[in-house]
Structure formats: structure tokens, C-alpha cells
């Protein structure tokens, strides 16, 4: 059976589904990953068929407007998205059609807002997938998405408020509703919708939803909705034979385990200033650090006695060698840190990052988070020492990692997909 997997976004939005595609191929399916074109070479390097659709989100996130938003200036978000919103909506709608054309069944990330419509038009089996527990309202925790919501509702505020935050899921379709309605009529031959649907909802009912997140981090959605399945993180096994370079290996052997600091695809309008903040914070803490440069968040020159700089390393291999992890709090980096049993501090920029920080604080493996634009050398130095010196964080992290070892999102995801597709 041919299965299309459709997503849009940065590497963190593509990597989990690449892991799922690899597992599906090993199980005898013929997967195709539909994602932004800049990931083609990387995905095809794993032997997975790829179709490129949409913009390069590294360019979107690097725009001046979005960088201003990430630095705490709310107007930047509206300005940045407004400038490219039409392009991103069209990419999501096109991705849904391309996925249907290239698969007997469709798996789609919730950002592919046209997928339920295509499912309705084609009748093809369709499953909503997410690396966040965000497709279905729950009183257990607030919605882990939408930047504006995360400014006020990342923390647990009780069942009523938690449930209400999930209403924001309808915003994905409410902003471009006129455009989507026209597309439904002209491209799919469907009538306009009479309401704003919830995620994974069609005029015929709800689609199955798979949450690829550990049930020890986000408790499964309650029994009132049996269409939701919580399956565990999707882990991409990159470079199985990877080992530290001679230089990194020498650095690791010279003292106590260092703290890892990296911010993935997040960036600022002044990388030089932000880098100085990080380096001075490390110096003040007296700790050792491995710095990952990412997509431009850090602009570090050469190594020093207490700092080693890397462009890339597979985190699942690197983090077990670290004493703690400091990052932007993206899903992939967070999952890798938790599964390595390491304390984690989130230097949040936006998106789902404050939610992850709140969950880890509740689980006793983190002191919480601080907004990146408010970070100072002194506050960073304090957090580094707290992470490295608080034994409770280390013991709780090790216990949590032990629980998660029984989970395998790819294995259980394939089994669930087989059952849902009768394959």
C-alpha cells in the first residue's frame, strides 16, 4: 500500500515523520514524504520517496519581522505571517492534493489544513498525525500551540481553562476561511462548510488522530474520544556509527560533563549580541559547554578552554554525554533530552516551547523557562548551575527516561496505522 505523509515547516516538523516513513517502509508499505523542497536531499538519503511543496521555512523564520516577534515584539508575528500567509496556506492546500495523488492513504500533520477536505472529496483513508497532543480538547493540559496562547496559557490553569484553550485550534482554518472555501468549491467540487470545524473534523465526522508524544509527558486524551491514540516519540536514528570527533572527544574527557546549549531553527536579529550573552553566561557559571550553532541563533567563532563549538551532531548520540541541556524547547530536542535522562532548561522563543517548559517543570526535571529576549548572562549562569547542581533534576530525569524506554512511537505507530487501514 502506498502511504503519503504530508507536513510543512522547519526540520522539527519534518524529522519525526521521516522516522515514521522509514518504519512504514520497513513494514512493507511504500511511503512518500511531502514536505518543503529544501529537505529533499536529506530525506532521499534515507531511501524515502520525496515530493517538495512549499517555501523554505528557514527563510521565513529568518525574516526581520519574525525575528522581531521572537524577540518579544508582538507586531512582528502579524507582519511576518501576513507577508507570506497566502504562500503558506497555498502550500498546505497543495500538499493535501499532492498527498492524495501519490498515496492510497494519507497521513497529514495538522498544519496541512486541506487534508480533511481532500479526504472528504476522494474518500481515501486519512489519519491526522501530530508530534504534539494538540488535535483534541482535553482538560488535562492547555493547548500546546499558537504563539499568542503560549504567552498566557502555557501553564496548567485547571480543567476548565485548559479545555477552553483548545478552542484556538479552529484558528488554523478561521484566518484563511474564505480562501479555503473557494478552494473546496473550485478544486475539490465540494460545498462550502457551514461551520468552523475542529482539527481532523470533516462534514462526515472525525478522522483518527495519532499523537506521537510520550504518555509520561502528556497523559493520553481521556476515554471519551476513542479516535485519539498516544503512541510515544518518533525517534530518527541518524548516523548509527557516529562518534565524537577527536577534538570533541578530547573536550569531553577533560572535565565534568558539559551543558549543551543550542537553539535549532530559532534566530535573532542580532546573533552577535545573543552569542555574547550565552558565552558570558557560561563563563560566569564556571561550567563547560558544547554550543550548537543551529540556523543562526549563535554566531560563535572558535573553541576555548570551556566552550566547544559544533555545527551538528545527532542529539540522541550526543546528549547522553552531556550534564544538562539548554535549548529553545522544540519537540525533537526536548524529546532527545528527556530520553537521555538529562535536566533541561528552555530558553523559549515562541510556538510550543513554553508548553514543553511547563510540562518539564511539572515533572521535576527543569526549573522552567525564560524568554530568549529577556535572557541575561547572570540569569543564564544561574540556570546552568541549578541544572548541574540540583540532584533532584538528575534523579527525576533518569527515572522518567527509564519509563520512556518501553515506548516506541515508530513501532506502535506502524501497528496502529495497520489496524486503522486494515492493512
Coordinates of C-alpha atoms in Angstrom, one line a residue:
X1 CA 0.0 0.0 0.0
X2 CA 1.2 3.5 -0.9
X3 CA 1.1 6.0 2.0
X4 CA 1.6 9.7 1.7
X5 CA 2.8 11.7 4.7
X6 CA 2.3 15.5 4.3
X7 CA 3.8 18.2 6.5
X8 CA 5.1 21.8 6.3
X9 CA 7.6 23.7 8.4
X10 CA 11.2 23.5 9.7
X11 CA 13.3 20.4 10.3
X12 CA 11.5 19.8 13.6
X13 CA 8.3 19.5 11.6
X14 CA 9.8 17.0 9.1
X15 CA 12.1 14.8 11.1
X16 CA 9.5 12.9 13.2
X17 CA 7.6 11.9 10.0
X18 CA 10.8 10.9 8.3
X19 CA 11.3 8.4 11.1
X20 CA 7.7 7.2 10.6
X21 CA 8.2 6.9 6.9
X22 CA 11.3 4.8 7.5
X23 CA 9.4 2.5 9.9
X24 CA 6.5 2.2 7.4
X25 CA 8.9 1.2 4.6
X26 CA 10.5 -1.5 6.8
X27 CA 7.0 -2.8 7.4
X28 CA 6.3 -3.3 3.7
X29 CA 4.5 0.0 2.9
X30 CA 5.5 2.4 0.1
X31 CA 5.7 5.8 1.8
X32 CA 6.1 9.2 0.2
X33 CA 7.0 12.3 2.3
X34 CA 5.5 15.6 1.0
X35 CA 7.4 18.5 2.6
X36 CA 9.3 21.7 1.8
X37 CA 11.8 21.2 -1.1
X38 CA 14.9 22.1 0.9
X39 CA 14.6 18.7 2.7
X40 CA 14.7 16.6 -0.5
X41 CA 18.4 15.5 -0.4
X42 CA 18.3 14.7 3.3
X43 CA 15.1 12.7 3.1
X44 CA 16.1 10.8 0.0
X45 CA 19.4 9.9 1.7
X46 CA 17.3 7.6 3.9
X47 CA 15.8 5.9 0.8
X48 CA 12.4 7.6 1.2
X49 CA 10.5 8.9 -1.8
X50 CA 10.1 12.7 -1.6
X51 CA 7.9 15.4 -3.2
X52 CA 8.8 19.0 -2.5
X53 CA 6.0 21.5 -1.9
X54 CA 6.0 24.9 -0.2
X55 CA 8.5 27.5 1.0
X56 CA 11.8 27.1 2.8
X57 CA 10.9 27.9 6.4
X58 CA 14.5 28.7 7.3
X59 CA 13.9 31.8 5.2
X60 CA 10.6 32.5 6.7
X61 CA 11.9 32.3 10.3
X62 CA 15.0 34.4 9.3
X63 CA 12.8 37.3 8.1
X64 CA 13.2 40.6 10.0
X65 CA 9.6 40.6 11.0
X66 CA 9.6 37.1 12.5
X67 CA 12.9 37.8 14.3
X68 CA 11.3 40.8 15.9
X69 CA 8.4 38.6 17.1
X70 CA 10.9 36.1 18.5
X71 CA 12.5 39.0 20.4
X72 CA 9.2 39.8 22.1
X73 CA 7.7 42.4 19.7
X74 CA 4.2 41.0 19.0
X75 CA 3.6 43.1 15.9
X76 CA 6.4 41.1 14.1
X77 CA 4.3 37.9 14.1
X78 CA 1.4 39.5 12.3
X79 CA 3.7 41.4 9.9
X80 CA 5.7 38.3 9.1
X81 CA 2.9 35.9 8.6
X82 CA 0.8 38.5 6.7
X83 CA 3.7 38.8 4.2
X84 CA 3.8 35.1 3.4
X85 CA 0.5 33.8 4.8
X86 CA -1.0 33.3 1.3
X87 CA 2.0 31.3 0.2
X88 CA 1.9 29.1 3.3
X89 CA -1.8 28.4 3.0
X90 CA -1.5 27.6 -0.7
X91 CA 1.4 25.2 0.2
X92 CA -0.8 23.4 2.8
X93 CA -3.6 23.0 0.4
X94 CA -1.4 21.9 -2.5
X95 CA 0.3 19.4 -0.1
X96 CA -3.0 17.8 0.7
X97 CA -3.8 17.3 -3.0
X98 CA -0.3 16.0 -3.8
X99 CA -0.5 13.6 -0.9
X100 CA -3.8 12.2 -2.2
X101 CA -2.4 11.9 -5.8
X102 CA 0.5 9.8 -4.5
X103 CA -1.0 7.6 -1.9
X104 CA -3.7 5.0 -1.3
X105 CA -3.9 6.5 2.2
X106 CA -3.0 9.9 3.6
X107 CA -1.2 10.8 6.9
X108 CA -1.1 14.5 7.5
X109 CA 0.2 16.9 10.1
X110 CA -2.4 19.3 11.4
X111 CA -0.8 22.2 9.6
X112 CA -2.0 20.7 6.3
X113 CA -5.3 22.3 6.7
X114 CA -6.8 21.0 3.4
X115 CA -6.3 17.3 4.2
X116 CA -9.7 16.7 5.8
X117 CA -11.3 18.3 2.7
X118 CA -9.3 16.1 0.3
X119 CA -10.3 13.1 2.4
X120 CA -13.9 14.1 2.0
X121 CA -13.6 14.6 -1.7
X122 CA -11.6 11.5 -2.5
X123 CA -12.8 9.0 0.1
X124 CA -9.3 7.9 0.7
X125 CA -8.4 6.7 4.2
X126 CA -6.9 9.7 6.1
X127 CA -5.3 9.9 9.5
X128 CA -4.3 13.1 11.3
X129 CA -0.8 12.8 12.9
X130 CA 1.0 15.2 15.3
X131 CA 4.1 15.3 17.4
X132 CA 2.1 17.4 19.9
X133 CA -1.0 16.4 21.8
X134 CA -2.9 19.2 20.1
X135 CA -5.6 17.7 17.9
X136 CA -8.3 17.1 20.5
X137 CA -9.5 19.2 23.5
X138 CA -8.6 17.9 26.9
X139 CA -8.9 19.2 30.5
X140 CA -5.6 17.7 31.4
X141 CA -3.4 20.4 30.0
X142 CA -3.6 23.6 27.8
X143 CA -3.2 23.6 24.1
X144 CA 0.5 23.2 23.2
X145 CA 0.5 25.5 20.2
X146 CA -0.3 29.0 18.9
X147 CA 2.2 31.6 19.9
X148 CA -0.2 34.1 21.4
X149 CA -1.8 31.4 23.6
X150 CA 1.6 30.4 24.8
X151 CA 2.3 33.9 26.2
X152 CA -0.6 33.4 28.7
X153 CA -1.7 29.8 28.9
X154 CA 1.4 27.5 28.8
X155 CA 1.0 26.7 32.5
X156 CA -1.8 24.3 33.7
X157 CA -4.7 26.5 34.8
X158 CA -7.2 23.8 35.7
X159 CA -9.6 21.7 33.7
X160 CA -12.0 24.5 32.6
X161 CA -9.4 26.9 31.3
X162 CA -7.3 24.1 29.8
X163 CA -10.3 22.9 27.8
X164 CA -11.1 26.4 26.6
X165 CA -7.6 27.0 25.3
X166 CA -8.1 24.2 22.8
X167 CA -10.8 26.2 21.0
X168 CA -7.9 28.1 19.4
X169 CA -7.3 25.1 17.2
X170 CA -10.0 26.4 14.9
X171 CA -7.9 29.4 14.2
X172 CA -5.9 27.4 11.7
X173 CA -8.9 27.5 9.3
X174 CA -10.6 30.6 10.5
X175 CA -7.9 33.0 9.3
X176 CA -7.9 31.8 5.6
X177 CA -11.5 30.5 5.7
X178 CA -12.6 32.4 2.6
X179 CA -9.7 31.1 0.6
X180 CA -10.3 27.6 1.8
X181 CA -14.0 27.7 1.0
X182 CA -13.2 28.9 -2.5
X183 CA -10.6 26.1 -2.9
X184 CA -13.1 23.5 -1.7
X185 CA -15.6 24.6 -4.3
X186 CA -13.3 25.1 -7.3
X187 CA -10.6 22.5 -6.8
X188 CA -12.5 19.7 -5.0
X189 CA -16.1 20.2 -6.1
X190 CA -17.3 20.4 -2.5
X191 CA -19.9 22.7 -1.0
X192 CA -18.7 25.4 1.4
X193 CA -18.7 24.4 5.0
X194 CA -21.4 25.7 7.3
X195 CA -19.2 25.9 10.4
X196 CA -15.6 26.2 11.5
X197 CA -14.5 22.5 12.0
X198 CA -12.2 21.3 14.8
X199 CA -9.0 19.6 13.9
X200 CA -9.4 16.4 12.0
X201 CA -13.1 17.1 11.5
X202 CA -14.9 16.6 8.2
X203 CA -18.6 17.0 7.4
X204 CA -18.9 13.3 7.9
X205 CA -17.2 13.1 11.3
X206 CA -13.8 13.0 12.9
X207 CA -10.7 11.3 11.4
X208 CA -8.4 9.1 13.5
X209 CA -5.7 11.1 15.3
X210 CA -2.3 9.8 16.3
X211 CA -0.2 11.7 18.9
X212 CA 3.5 10.9 18.7
X213 CA 4.4 12.0 22.2
X214 CA 5.3 10.1 25.4
X215 CA 2.3 9.4 27.6
X216 CA 4.6 10.1 30.5
X217 CA 4.9 13.7 29.3
X218 CA 1.4 14.3 28.0
X219 CA -1.2 11.9 29.5
X220 CA -3.4 10.3 26.9
X221 CA -6.6 12.0 26.0
X222 CA -9.5 10.8 28.2
X223 CA -11.7 7.8 27.2
X224 CA -14.5 10.0 25.8
X225 CA -12.7 10.0 22.4
X226 CA -11.5 6.6 21.2
X227 CA -10.2 8.1 18.0
X228 CA -7.1 9.5 19.6
X229 CA -4.0 7.4 20.2
X230 CA -0.9 8.4 22.2
X231 CA 2.0 6.4 20.9
X232 CA 5.4 7.8 22.1
X233 CA 8.0 9.9 20.4
X234 CA 9.2 9.3 16.9
X235 CA 13.0 8.9 17.0
X236 CA 15.1 9.2 13.9
X237 CA 18.2 7.0 14.2
X238 CA 20.8 9.1 12.3
X239 CA 24.3 8.0 11.7
X240 CA 24.3 4.9 13.8
X241 CA 28.1 4.7 13.7
X242 CA 28.5 8.4 14.7
X243 CA 31.1 9.1 17.4
X244 CA 32.6 12.4 18.6
X245 CA 35.4 14.0 16.6
X246 CA 38.9 13.8 18.1
X247 CA 38.5 17.4 19.2
X248 CA 35.1 16.9 20.8
X249 CA 36.1 13.7 22.4
X250 CA 39.2 15.4 23.9
X251 CA 37.0 18.2 25.3
X252 CA 34.5 15.7 26.8
X253 CA 37.4 13.9 28.6
X254 CA 38.9 17.0 30.1
X255 CA 36.4 17.6 32.9
X256 CA 32.9 17.2 34.2
X257 CA 30.1 16.6 31.6
X258 CA 29.3 19.9 29.9
X259 CA 26.0 21.6 29.4
X260 CA 24.7 21.6 25.8
X261 CA 23.4 24.9 24.5
X262 CA 21.7 25.2 21.1
X263 CA 18.6 26.8 19.6
X264 CA 17.9 24.9 16.4
X265 CA 16.0 26.8 13.8
X266 CA 15.4 29.8 16.1
X267 CA 17.3 33.0 15.4
X268 CA 17.6 36.7 16.5
X269 CA 18.1 39.9 14.6
X270 CA 21.4 40.3 16.5
X271 CA 23.2 36.9 16.7
X272 CA 26.4 38.6 17.8
X273 CA 24.8 40.1 20.9
X274 CA 22.9 36.9 21.7
X275 CA 26.1 34.9 21.4
X276 CA 27.9 37.2 23.8
X277 CA 25.1 36.7 26.3
X278 CA 25.5 32.9 26.0
X279 CA 29.3 32.9 26.2
X280 CA 29.4 35.3 29.2
X281 CA 26.7 33.3 31.0
X282 CA 28.8 30.1 30.5
X283 CA 31.9 32.0 31.9
X284 CA 30.0 33.3 34.9
X285 CA 28.7 29.8 35.7
X286 CA 32.2 28.3 35.7
X287 CA 30.8 25.4 33.7
X288 CA 31.9 23.8 30.5
X289 CA 29.6 23.9 27.4
X290 CA 29.1 22.5 24.0
X291 CA 27.4 25.1 21.7
X292 CA 25.4 24.0 18.7
X293 CA 25.2 26.9 16.1
X294 CA 21.9 25.9 14.6
X295 CA 20.3 28.1 11.8
X296 CA 21.8 31.3 13.0
X297 CA 20.9 31.7 16.7
X298 CA 24.5 31.5 17.7
X299 CA 27.5 33.0 15.9
X300 CA 30.5 31.6 17.7
X301 CA 34.0 31.7 16.3
X302 CA 36.5 29.3 17.7
X303 CA 36.7 26.9 20.6
X304 CA 38.0 28.0 24.0
X305 CA 39.1 26.2 27.2
X306 CA 35.5 25.9 28.5
X307 CA 33.5 26.0 25.2
X308 CA 33.4 23.6 22.3
X309 CA 31.5 24.6 19.2
X310 CA 29.8 22.2 16.8
X311 CA 27.7 22.7 13.7
X312 CA 25.9 19.4 14.0
X313 CA 25.7 16.2 16.0
X314 CA 22.9 13.6 16.3
X315 CA 21.4 14.6 19.6
X316 CA 20.4 11.0 20.6
X317 CA 24.1 10.2 20.5
X318 CA 25.4 13.5 22.0
X319 CA 23.0 14.2 24.9
X320 CA 23.9 11.1 26.9
X321 CA 27.4 12.6 27.2
X322 CA 26.1 16.0 28.5
X323 CA 25.4 17.0 32.0
X324 CA 22.3 19.0 31.1
X325 CA 20.6 20.6 28.1
X326 CA 19.6 24.2 27.3
X327 CA 17.6 24.8 24.2
X328 CA 14.7 26.6 22.6
X329 CA 12.4 23.8 23.7
X330 CA 11.5 22.4 20.3
X331 CA 9.8 18.9 20.4
X332 CA 12.7 17.0 18.9
X333 CA 15.4 18.5 21.1
X334 CA 13.2 18.2 24.2
X335 CA 12.4 14.5 23.5
X336 CA 16.0 13.7 23.0
X337 CA 17.0 15.4 26.3
X338 CA 14.2 13.6 28.2
X339 CA 15.0 10.2 26.8
X340 CA 18.7 10.8 27.7
X341 CA 17.5 11.5 31.3
X342 CA 19.0 15.0 31.3
X343 CA 17.8 18.1 33.2
X344 CA 16.5 20.7 30.7
X345 CA 16.1 24.5 30.7
X346 CA 14.1 26.1 28.0
X347 CA 15.1 29.4 26.6
X348 CA 11.8 30.0 24.8
X349 CA 11.3 32.0 21.6
X350 CA 7.7 31.1 20.7
X351 CA 5.4 28.4 19.3
X352 CA 5.0 25.3 21.6
X353 CA 8.2 26.0 23.5
X354 CA 6.7 27.4 26.8
X355 CA 4.3 24.5 26.9
X356 CA 7.2 22.0 26.9
X357 CA 8.9 24.0 29.6
X358 CA 5.8 24.0 31.8
X359 CA 5.4 20.2 31.4
X360 CA 9.1 19.5 32.3
X361 CA 8.8 21.8 35.4
X362 CA 5.7 19.9 36.5
X363 CA 7.7 16.6 36.0
X364 CA 10.5 17.8 38.2
X365 CA 13.3 17.8 35.6
X366 CA 13.5 21.6 34.9
X367 CA 13.4 24.9 36.6
X368 CA 11.1 26.1 33.9
X369 CA 11.8 28.6 31.2
X370 CA 12.9 32.2 30.4
X371 CA 12.0 34.1 27.2
X372 CA 15.1 34.4 25.0
X373 CA 14.7 38.1 24.5
X374 CA 14.9 38.6 28.3
X375 CA 17.9 36.3 28.9
X376 CA 21.0 37.9 30.6
X377 CA 24.4 36.4 31.3
X378 CA 23.6 36.4 35.0
X379 CA 20.2 34.6 34.6
X380 CA 21.8 32.0 32.3
X381 CA 24.7 31.4 34.6
X382 CA 22.2 30.8 37.5
X383 CA 20.2 28.3 35.4
X384 CA 23.3 26.4 34.4
X385 CA 24.4 26.0 38.0
X386 CA 20.9 25.0 39.0
X387 CA 20.7 22.4 36.3
X388 CA 24.1 20.9 37.0
X389 CA 23.9 21.0 40.8
X390 CA 20.3 20.0 41.6
X391 CA 20.4 16.3 42.2
X392 CA 16.6 16.0 42.1
X393 CA 16.5 17.1 38.5
X394 CA 19.1 14.4 37.6
X395 CA 17.3 11.6 39.5
X396 CA 13.9 12.6 38.2
X397 CA 15.3 12.7 34.7
X398 CA 16.8 9.3 35.0
X399 CA 13.5 7.8 36.3
X400 CA 11.5 9.4 33.6
X401 CA 13.9 8.2 30.9
X402 CA 13.6 4.7 32.3
X403 CA 9.8 4.8 31.9
X404 CA 10.0 6.1 28.3
X405 CA 12.3 3.2 27.3
X406 CA 9.3 0.9 26.9
X407 CA 7.8 3.3 24.4
X408 CA 8.5 3.1 20.7
X409 CA 6.5 5.6 18.7
X410 CA 7.5 4.3 15.3
X411 CA 6.8 0.6 16.2
X412 CA 3.4 1.4 17.8
X413 CA 2.6 3.9 15.2
X414 CA 3.0 1.4 12.4
X415 CA 0.9 -1.2 14.3
X416 CA -1.9 1.4 14.9
X417 CA -1.8 2.5 11.2
X418 CA -2.0 -1.1 10.0
X419 CA -5.1 -1.6 12.2
X420 CA -6.8 1.6 11.1
X421 CA -6.1 0.9 7.4
X422 CA -6.9 -2.8 7.7
X423 CA -3.5 -3.4 6.1

